PDB file of C-alpha atoms and ligand atoms in Angstrom:
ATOM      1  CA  UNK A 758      16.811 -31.954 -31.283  1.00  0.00           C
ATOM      2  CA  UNK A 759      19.082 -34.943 -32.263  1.00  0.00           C
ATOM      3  CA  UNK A 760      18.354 -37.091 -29.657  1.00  0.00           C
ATOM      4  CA  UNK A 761      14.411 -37.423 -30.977  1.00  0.00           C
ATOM      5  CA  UNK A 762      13.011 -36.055 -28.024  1.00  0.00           C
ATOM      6  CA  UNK A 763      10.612 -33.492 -27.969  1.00  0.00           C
ATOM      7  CA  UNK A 764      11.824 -29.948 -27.357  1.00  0.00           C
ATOM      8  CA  UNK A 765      11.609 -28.168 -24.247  1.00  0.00           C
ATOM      9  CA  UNK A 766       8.341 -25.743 -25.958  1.00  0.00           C
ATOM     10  CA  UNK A 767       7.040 -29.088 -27.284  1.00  0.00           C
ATOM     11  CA  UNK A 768       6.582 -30.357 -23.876  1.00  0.00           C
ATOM     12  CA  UNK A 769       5.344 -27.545 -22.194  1.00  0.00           C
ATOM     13  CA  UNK A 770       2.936 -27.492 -24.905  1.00  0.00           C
ATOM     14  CA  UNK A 771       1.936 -30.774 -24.116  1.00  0.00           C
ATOM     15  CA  UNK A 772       1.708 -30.480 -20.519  1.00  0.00           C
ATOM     16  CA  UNK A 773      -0.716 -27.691 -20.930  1.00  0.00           C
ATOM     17  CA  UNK A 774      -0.430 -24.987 -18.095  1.00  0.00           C
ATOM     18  CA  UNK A 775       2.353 -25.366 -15.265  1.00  0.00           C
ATOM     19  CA  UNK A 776       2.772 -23.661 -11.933  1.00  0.00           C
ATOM     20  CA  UNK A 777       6.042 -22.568 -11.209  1.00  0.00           C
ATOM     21  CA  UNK A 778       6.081 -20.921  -7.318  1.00  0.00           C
ATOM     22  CA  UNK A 779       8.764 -18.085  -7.719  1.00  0.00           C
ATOM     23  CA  UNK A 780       8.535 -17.015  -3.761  1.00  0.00           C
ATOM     24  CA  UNK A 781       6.310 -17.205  -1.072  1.00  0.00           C
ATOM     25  CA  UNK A 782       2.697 -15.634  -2.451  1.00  0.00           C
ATOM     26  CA  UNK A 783       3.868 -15.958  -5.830  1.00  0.00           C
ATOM     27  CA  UNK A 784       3.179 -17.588  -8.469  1.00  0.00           C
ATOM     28  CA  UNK A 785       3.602 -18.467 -12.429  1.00  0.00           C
ATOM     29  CA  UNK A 786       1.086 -19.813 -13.913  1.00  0.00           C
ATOM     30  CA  UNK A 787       2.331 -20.455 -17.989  1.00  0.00           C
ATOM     31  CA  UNK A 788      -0.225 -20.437 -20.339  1.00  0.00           C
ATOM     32  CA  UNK A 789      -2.965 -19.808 -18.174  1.00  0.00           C
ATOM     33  CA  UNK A 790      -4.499 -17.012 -20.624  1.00  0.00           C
ATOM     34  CA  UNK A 791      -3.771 -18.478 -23.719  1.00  0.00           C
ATOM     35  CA  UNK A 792      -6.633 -19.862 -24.463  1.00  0.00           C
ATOM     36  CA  UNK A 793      -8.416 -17.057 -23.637  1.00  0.00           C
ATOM     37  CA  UNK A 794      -6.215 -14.450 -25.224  1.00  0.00           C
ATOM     38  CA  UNK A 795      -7.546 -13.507 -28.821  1.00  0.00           C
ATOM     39  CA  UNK A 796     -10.765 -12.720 -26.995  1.00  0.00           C
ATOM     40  CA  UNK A 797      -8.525 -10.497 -24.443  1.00  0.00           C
ATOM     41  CA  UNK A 798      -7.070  -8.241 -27.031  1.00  0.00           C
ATOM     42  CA  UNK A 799     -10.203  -7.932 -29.041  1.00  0.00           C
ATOM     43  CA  UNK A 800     -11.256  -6.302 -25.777  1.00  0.00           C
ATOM     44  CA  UNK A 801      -8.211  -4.453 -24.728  1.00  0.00           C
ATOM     45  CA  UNK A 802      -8.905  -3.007 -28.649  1.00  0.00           C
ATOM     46  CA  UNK A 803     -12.805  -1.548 -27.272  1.00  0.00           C
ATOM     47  CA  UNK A 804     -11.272  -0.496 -24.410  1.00  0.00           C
ATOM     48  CA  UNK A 805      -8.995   1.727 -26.198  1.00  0.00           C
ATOM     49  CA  UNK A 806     -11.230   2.933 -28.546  1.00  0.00           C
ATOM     50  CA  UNK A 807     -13.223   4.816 -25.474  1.00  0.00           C
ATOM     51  CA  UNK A 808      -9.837   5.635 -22.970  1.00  0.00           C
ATOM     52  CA  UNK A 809      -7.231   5.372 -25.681  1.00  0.00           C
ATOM     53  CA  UNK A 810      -3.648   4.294 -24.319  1.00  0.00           C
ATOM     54  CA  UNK A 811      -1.344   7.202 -23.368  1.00  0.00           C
ATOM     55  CA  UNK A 812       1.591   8.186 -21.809  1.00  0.00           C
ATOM     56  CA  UNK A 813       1.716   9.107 -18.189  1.00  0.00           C
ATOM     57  CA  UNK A 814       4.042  11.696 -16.613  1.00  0.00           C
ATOM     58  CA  UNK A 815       5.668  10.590 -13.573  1.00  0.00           C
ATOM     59  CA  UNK A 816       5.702  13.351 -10.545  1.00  0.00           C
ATOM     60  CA  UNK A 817       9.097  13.957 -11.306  1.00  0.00           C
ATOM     61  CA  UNK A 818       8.082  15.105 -14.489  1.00  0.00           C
ATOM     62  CA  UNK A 819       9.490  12.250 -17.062  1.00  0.00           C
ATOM     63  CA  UNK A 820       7.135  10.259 -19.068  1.00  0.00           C
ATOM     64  CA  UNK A 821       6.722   6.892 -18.997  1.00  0.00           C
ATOM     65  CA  UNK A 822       7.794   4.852 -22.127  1.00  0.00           C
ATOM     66  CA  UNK A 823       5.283   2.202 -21.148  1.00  0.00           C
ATOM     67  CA  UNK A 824       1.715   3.358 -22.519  1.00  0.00           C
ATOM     68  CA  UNK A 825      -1.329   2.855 -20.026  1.00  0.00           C
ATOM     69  CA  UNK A 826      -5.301   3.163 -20.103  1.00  0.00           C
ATOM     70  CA  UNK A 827      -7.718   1.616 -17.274  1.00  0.00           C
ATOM     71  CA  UNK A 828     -10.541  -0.620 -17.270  1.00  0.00           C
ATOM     72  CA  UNK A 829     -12.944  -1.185 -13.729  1.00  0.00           C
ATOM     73  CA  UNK A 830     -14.345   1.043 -11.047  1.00  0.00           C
ATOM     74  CA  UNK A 831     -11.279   3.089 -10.640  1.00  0.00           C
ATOM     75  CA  UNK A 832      -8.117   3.471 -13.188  1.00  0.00           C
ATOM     76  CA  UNK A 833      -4.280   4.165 -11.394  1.00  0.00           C
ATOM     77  CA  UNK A 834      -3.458   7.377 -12.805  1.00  0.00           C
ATOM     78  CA  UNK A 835       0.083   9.417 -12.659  1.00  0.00           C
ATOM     79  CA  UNK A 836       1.014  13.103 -13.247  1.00  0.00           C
ATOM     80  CA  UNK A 837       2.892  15.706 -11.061  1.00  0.00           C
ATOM     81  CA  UNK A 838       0.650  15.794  -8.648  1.00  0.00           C
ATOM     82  CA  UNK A 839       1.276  11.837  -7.467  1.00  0.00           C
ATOM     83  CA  UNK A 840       0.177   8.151  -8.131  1.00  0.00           C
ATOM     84  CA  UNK A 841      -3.244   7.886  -7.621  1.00  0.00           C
ATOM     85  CA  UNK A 842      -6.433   5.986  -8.434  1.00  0.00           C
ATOM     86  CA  UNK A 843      -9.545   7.776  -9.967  1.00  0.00           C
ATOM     87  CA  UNK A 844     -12.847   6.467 -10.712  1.00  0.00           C
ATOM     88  CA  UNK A 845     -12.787   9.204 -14.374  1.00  0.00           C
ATOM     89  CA  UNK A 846     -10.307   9.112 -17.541  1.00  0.00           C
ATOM     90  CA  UNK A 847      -8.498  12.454 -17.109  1.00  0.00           C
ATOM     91  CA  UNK A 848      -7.786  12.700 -20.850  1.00  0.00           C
ATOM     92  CA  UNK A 849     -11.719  12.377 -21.535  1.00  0.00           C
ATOM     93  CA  UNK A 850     -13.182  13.189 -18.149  1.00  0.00           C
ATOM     94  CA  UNK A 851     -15.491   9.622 -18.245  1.00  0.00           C
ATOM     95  CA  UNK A 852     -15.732   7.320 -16.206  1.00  0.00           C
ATOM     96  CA  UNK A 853     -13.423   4.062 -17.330  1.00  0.00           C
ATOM     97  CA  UNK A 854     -14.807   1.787 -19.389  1.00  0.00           C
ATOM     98  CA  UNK A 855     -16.553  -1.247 -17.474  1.00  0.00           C
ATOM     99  CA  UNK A 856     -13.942  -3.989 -16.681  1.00  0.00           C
ATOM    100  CA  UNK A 857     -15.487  -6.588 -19.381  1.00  0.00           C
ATOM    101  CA  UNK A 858     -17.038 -10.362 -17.411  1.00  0.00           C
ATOM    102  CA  UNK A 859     -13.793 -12.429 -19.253  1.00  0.00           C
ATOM    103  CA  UNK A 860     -11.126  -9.924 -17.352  1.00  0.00           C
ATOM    104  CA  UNK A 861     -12.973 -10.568 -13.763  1.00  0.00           C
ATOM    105  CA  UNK A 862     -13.385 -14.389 -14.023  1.00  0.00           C
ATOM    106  CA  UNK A 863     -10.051 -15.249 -15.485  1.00  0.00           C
ATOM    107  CA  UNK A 864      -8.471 -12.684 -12.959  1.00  0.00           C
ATOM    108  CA  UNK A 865     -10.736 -14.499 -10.131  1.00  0.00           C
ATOM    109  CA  UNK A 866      -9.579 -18.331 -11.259  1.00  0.00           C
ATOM    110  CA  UNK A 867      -6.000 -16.827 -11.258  1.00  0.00           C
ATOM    111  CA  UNK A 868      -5.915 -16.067  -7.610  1.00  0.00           C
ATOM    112  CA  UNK A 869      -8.170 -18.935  -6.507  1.00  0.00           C
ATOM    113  CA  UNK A 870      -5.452 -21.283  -8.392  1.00  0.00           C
ATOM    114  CA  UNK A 871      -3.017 -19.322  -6.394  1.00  0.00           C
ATOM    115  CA  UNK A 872      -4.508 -19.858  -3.383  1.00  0.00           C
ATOM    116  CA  UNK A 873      -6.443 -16.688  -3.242  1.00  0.00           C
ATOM    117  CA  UNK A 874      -9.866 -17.097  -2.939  1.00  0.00           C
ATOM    118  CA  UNK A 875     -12.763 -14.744  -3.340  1.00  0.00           C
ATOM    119  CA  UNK A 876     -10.125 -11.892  -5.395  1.00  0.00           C
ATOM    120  CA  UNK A 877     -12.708  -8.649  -6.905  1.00  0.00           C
ATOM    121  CA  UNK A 878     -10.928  -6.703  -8.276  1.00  0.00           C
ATOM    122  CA  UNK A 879     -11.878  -2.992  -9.095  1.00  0.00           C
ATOM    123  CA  UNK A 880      -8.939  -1.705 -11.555  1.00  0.00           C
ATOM    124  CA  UNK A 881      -7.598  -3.344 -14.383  1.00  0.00           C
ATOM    125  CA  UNK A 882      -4.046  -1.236 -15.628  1.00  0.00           C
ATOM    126  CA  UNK A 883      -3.138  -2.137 -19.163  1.00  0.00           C
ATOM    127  CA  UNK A 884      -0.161  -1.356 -19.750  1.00  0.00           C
ATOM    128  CA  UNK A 885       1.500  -0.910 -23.185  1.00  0.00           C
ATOM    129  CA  UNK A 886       5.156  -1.998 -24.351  1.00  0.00           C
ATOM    130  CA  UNK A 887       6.503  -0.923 -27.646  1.00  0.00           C
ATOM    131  CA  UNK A 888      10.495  -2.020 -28.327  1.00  0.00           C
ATOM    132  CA  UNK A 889      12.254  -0.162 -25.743  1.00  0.00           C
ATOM    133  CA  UNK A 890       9.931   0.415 -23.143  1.00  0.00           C
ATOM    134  CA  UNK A 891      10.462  -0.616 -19.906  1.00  0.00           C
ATOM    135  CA  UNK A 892       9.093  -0.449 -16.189  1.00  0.00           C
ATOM    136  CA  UNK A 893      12.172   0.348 -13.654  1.00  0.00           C
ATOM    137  CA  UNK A 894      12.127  -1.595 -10.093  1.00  0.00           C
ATOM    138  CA  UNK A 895       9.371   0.040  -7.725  1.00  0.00           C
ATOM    139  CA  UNK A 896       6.713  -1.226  -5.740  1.00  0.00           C
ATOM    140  CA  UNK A 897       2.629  -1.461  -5.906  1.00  0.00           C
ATOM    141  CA  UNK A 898       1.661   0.522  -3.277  1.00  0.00           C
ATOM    142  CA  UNK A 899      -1.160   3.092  -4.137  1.00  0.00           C
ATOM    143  CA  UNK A 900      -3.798  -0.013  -3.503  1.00  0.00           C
ATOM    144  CA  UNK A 901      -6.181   0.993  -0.246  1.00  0.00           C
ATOM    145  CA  UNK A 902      -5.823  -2.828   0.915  1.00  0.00           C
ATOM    146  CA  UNK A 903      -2.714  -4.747   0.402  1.00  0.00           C
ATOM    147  CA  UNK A 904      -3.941  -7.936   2.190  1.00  0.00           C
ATOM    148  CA  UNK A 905      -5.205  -9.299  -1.416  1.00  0.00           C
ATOM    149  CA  UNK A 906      -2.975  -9.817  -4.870  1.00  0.00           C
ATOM    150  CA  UNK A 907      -2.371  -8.338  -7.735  1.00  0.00           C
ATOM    151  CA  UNK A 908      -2.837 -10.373 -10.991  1.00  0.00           C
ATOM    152  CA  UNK A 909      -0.801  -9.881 -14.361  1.00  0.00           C
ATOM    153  CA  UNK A 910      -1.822 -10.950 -17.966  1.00  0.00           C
ATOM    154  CA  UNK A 911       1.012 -11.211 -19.902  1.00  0.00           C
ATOM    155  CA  UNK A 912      -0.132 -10.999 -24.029  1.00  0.00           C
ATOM    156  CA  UNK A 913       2.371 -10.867 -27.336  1.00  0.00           C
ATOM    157  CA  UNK A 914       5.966 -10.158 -27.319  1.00  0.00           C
ATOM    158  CA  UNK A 915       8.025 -11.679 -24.604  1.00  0.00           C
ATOM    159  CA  UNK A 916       9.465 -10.046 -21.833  1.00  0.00           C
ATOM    160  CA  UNK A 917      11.756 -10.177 -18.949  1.00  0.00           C
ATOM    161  CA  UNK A 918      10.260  -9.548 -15.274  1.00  0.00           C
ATOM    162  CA  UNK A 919      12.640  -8.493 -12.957  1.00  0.00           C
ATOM    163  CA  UNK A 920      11.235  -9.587  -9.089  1.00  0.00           C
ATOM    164  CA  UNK A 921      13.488  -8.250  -6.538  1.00  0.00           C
ATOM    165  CA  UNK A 922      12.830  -8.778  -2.441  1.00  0.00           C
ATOM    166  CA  UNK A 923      11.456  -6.036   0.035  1.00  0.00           C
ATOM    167  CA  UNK A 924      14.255  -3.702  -0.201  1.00  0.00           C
ATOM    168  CA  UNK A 925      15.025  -1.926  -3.417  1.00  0.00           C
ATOM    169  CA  UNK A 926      18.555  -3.099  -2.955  1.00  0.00           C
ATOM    170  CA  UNK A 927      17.957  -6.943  -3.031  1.00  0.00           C
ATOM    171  CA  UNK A 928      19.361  -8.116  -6.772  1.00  0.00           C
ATOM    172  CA  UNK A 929      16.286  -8.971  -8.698  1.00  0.00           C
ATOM    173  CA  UNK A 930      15.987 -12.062 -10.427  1.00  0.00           C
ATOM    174  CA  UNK A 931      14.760 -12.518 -13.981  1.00  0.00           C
ATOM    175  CA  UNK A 932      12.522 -14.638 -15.826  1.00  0.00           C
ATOM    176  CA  UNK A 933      10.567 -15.035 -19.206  1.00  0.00           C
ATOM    177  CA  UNK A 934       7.059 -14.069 -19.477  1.00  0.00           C
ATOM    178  CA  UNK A 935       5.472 -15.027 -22.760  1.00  0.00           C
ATOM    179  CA  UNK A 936       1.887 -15.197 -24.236  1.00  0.00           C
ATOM    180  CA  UNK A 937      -0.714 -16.349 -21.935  1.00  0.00           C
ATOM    181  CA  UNK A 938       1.285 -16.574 -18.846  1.00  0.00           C
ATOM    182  CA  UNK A 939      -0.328 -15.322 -15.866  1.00  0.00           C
ATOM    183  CA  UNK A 940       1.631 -14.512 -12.727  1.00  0.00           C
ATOM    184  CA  UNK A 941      -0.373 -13.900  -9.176  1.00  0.00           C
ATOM    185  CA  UNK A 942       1.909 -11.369  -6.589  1.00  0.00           C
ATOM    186  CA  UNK A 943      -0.040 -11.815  -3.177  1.00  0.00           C
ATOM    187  CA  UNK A 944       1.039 -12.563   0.734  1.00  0.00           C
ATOM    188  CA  UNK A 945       4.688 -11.960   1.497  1.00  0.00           C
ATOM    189  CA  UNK A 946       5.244 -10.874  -1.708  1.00  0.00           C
ATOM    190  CA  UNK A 947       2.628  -8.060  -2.546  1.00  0.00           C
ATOM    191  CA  UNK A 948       5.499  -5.257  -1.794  1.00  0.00           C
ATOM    192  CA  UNK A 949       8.382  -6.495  -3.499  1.00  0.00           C
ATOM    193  CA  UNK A 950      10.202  -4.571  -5.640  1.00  0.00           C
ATOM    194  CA  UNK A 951      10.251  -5.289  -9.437  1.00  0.00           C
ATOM    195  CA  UNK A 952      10.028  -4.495 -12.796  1.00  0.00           C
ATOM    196  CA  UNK A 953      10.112  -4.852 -16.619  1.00  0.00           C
ATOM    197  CA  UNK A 954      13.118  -5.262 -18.795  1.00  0.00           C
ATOM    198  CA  UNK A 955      13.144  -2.958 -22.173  1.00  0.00           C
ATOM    199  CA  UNK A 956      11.238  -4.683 -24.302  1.00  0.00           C
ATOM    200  CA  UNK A 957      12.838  -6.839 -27.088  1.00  0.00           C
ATOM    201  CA  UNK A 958      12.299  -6.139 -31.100  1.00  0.00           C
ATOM    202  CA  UNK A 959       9.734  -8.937 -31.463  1.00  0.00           C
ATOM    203  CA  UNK A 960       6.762 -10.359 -33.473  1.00  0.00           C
ATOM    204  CA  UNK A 961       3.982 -12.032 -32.781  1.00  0.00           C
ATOM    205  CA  UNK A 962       0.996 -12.829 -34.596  1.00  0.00           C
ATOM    206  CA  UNK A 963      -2.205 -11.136 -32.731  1.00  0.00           C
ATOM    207  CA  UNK A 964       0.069  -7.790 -31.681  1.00  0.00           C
ATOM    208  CA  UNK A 965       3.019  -7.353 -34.122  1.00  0.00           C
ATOM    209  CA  UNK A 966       5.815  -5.720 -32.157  1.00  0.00           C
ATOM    210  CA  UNK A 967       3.914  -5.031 -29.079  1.00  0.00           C
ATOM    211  CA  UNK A 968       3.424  -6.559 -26.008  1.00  0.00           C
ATOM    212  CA  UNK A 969       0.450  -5.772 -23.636  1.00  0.00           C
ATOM    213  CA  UNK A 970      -0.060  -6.370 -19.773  1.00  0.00           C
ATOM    214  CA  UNK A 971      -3.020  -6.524 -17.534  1.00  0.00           C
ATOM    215  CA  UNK A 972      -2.348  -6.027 -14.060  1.00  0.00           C
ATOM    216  CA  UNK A 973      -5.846  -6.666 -11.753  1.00  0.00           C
ATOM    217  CA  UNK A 974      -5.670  -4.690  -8.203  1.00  0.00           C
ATOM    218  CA  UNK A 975      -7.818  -4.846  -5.284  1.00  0.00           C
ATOM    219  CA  UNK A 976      -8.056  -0.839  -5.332  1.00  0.00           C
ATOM    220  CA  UNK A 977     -10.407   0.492  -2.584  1.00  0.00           C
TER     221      UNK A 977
HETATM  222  C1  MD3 B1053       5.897  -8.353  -7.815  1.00  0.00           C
HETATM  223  N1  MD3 B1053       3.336  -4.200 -14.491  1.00  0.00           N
HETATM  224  O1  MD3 B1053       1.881  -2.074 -13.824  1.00  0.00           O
HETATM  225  S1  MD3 B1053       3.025  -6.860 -13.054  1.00  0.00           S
HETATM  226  C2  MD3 B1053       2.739  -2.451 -12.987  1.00  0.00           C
HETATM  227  O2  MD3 B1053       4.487  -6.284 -17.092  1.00  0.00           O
HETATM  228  C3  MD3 B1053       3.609  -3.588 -13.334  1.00  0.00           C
HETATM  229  O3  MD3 B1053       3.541  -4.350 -17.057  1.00  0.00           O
HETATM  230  C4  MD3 B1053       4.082  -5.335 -15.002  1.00  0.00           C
HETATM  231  O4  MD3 B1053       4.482  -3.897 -12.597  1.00  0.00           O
HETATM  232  C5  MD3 B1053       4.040  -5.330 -16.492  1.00  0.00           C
HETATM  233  O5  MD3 B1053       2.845  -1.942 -11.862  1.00  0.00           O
HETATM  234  C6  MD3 B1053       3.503  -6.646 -14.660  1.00  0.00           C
HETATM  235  C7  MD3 B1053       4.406  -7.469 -12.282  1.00  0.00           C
HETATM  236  C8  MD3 B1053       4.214  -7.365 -10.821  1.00  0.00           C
HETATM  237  C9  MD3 B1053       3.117  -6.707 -10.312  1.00  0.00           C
HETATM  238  C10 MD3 B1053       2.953  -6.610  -8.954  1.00  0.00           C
HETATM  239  C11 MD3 B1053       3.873  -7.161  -8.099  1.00  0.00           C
HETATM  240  C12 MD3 B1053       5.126  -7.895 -10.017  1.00  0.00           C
HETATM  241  C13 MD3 B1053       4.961  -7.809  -8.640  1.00  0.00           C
HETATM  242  C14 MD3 B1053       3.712  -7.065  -6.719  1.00  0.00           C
HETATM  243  C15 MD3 B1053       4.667  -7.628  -5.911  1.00  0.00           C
HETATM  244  C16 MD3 B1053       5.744  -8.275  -6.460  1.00  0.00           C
HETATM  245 FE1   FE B1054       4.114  -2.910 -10.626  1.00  0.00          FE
END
């Protein structure tokens, strides 16, 4: 601050998007939404309105504190029977709602930027955070093909990813997701281990307290 030099925010700001390579296959991409993310909510809000956000039982039987609904072809769904993905809403019995043009190409530029080219994906989770809520370490393995990447939207309230190796027991390590930051999970990495820290008390302007994630998966 004293020495007259812009802040830290200021220059990322200026710089525009970054990529930051956090291990082999993935990547950060900051800000890579942001332009885009008004429109992204405003969508996320007429997806709700026809497959309104819940919250899933585990098979263990506890419910998840995170709050999810599906967009796409297919929708990952949990209850006691398993982890699964399902081309029909359970709590309606419909099919999902459509996965809207702006989720496929921005999901599609992700992974090309990446180095994934050619990425479709079927599913679009979105998941839910209010304070507290949290994802515990596991891995994304209900997807029929794991040769291509999963792609997360990060919107509102910041959080803290936790991205642990191949074995649960490898000590994750954390970083800041904010607004608009994109991160693309593919090659080496596509079964690590990670998770979500509780979510933070927080504000920000297009979601209040919340915070909202899109995760894009190759599903069939
Ligand atoms: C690391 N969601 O829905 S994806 C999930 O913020 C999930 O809601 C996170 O994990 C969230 O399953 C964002 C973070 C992520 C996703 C896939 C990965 C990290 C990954 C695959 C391999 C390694
Ligand atoms: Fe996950």
């Amino acid at each position: 601050m004293s020495d007259g030099l812009p802040s830290g925010d200021l220059l990322a700001g200026l710089a525009g998007p970054s990529t930051e390579p956090l291990a082999s296959g993935a990547v950060l991409l900051r800000g890579f939404a942001a332009d885009e993310a008004a429109a992204l909510l405003e969508a996320i809000g007429r997806i709700a309105a026809q497959a309104p956000f819940r919250h899933l039982v585990t098979p263990g039987g506890f419910r998840m504190s995170v709050a999810m609904t599906n967009c796409g072809a297919v929708g990952w769904i949990s209850d006691r029977r398993g982890y699964r993905y399902g081309a029909d809403d359970p709590e309606t019995g419909k099919p999902w709602p459509a996965m809207p043009p702006l989720f496929r190409g921005l999901a599609g530029r992700a992974a090309r930027e990446a180095g994934f080219p050619g990425f479709e994906p079927e599913a679009c989770l979105i998941n839910r955070y209010e304070p507290g809520a949290r994802l515990t370490l596991h891995q994304d393995r209900d997807e029929g093909n794991l040769s291509h990447p999963i792609v997360s939207v990060s919107l509102g309230v910041p959080a803290t990813f936790l991205f642990g190796g191949l074995d649960r027991k490898d000590k994750p390590r954390r970083f800041r997701v904010d607004h608009g930051d994109v991160a693309v999970w593919g090659g080496p990495s596509r079964l690590a281990f990670h998770g979500v820290d509780a979510l933070k008390q927080g504000h920000h302007d297009l979601t209040g307290q919340l915070r909202y994630n899109l995760t894009f998966r190759k599903a069939l």
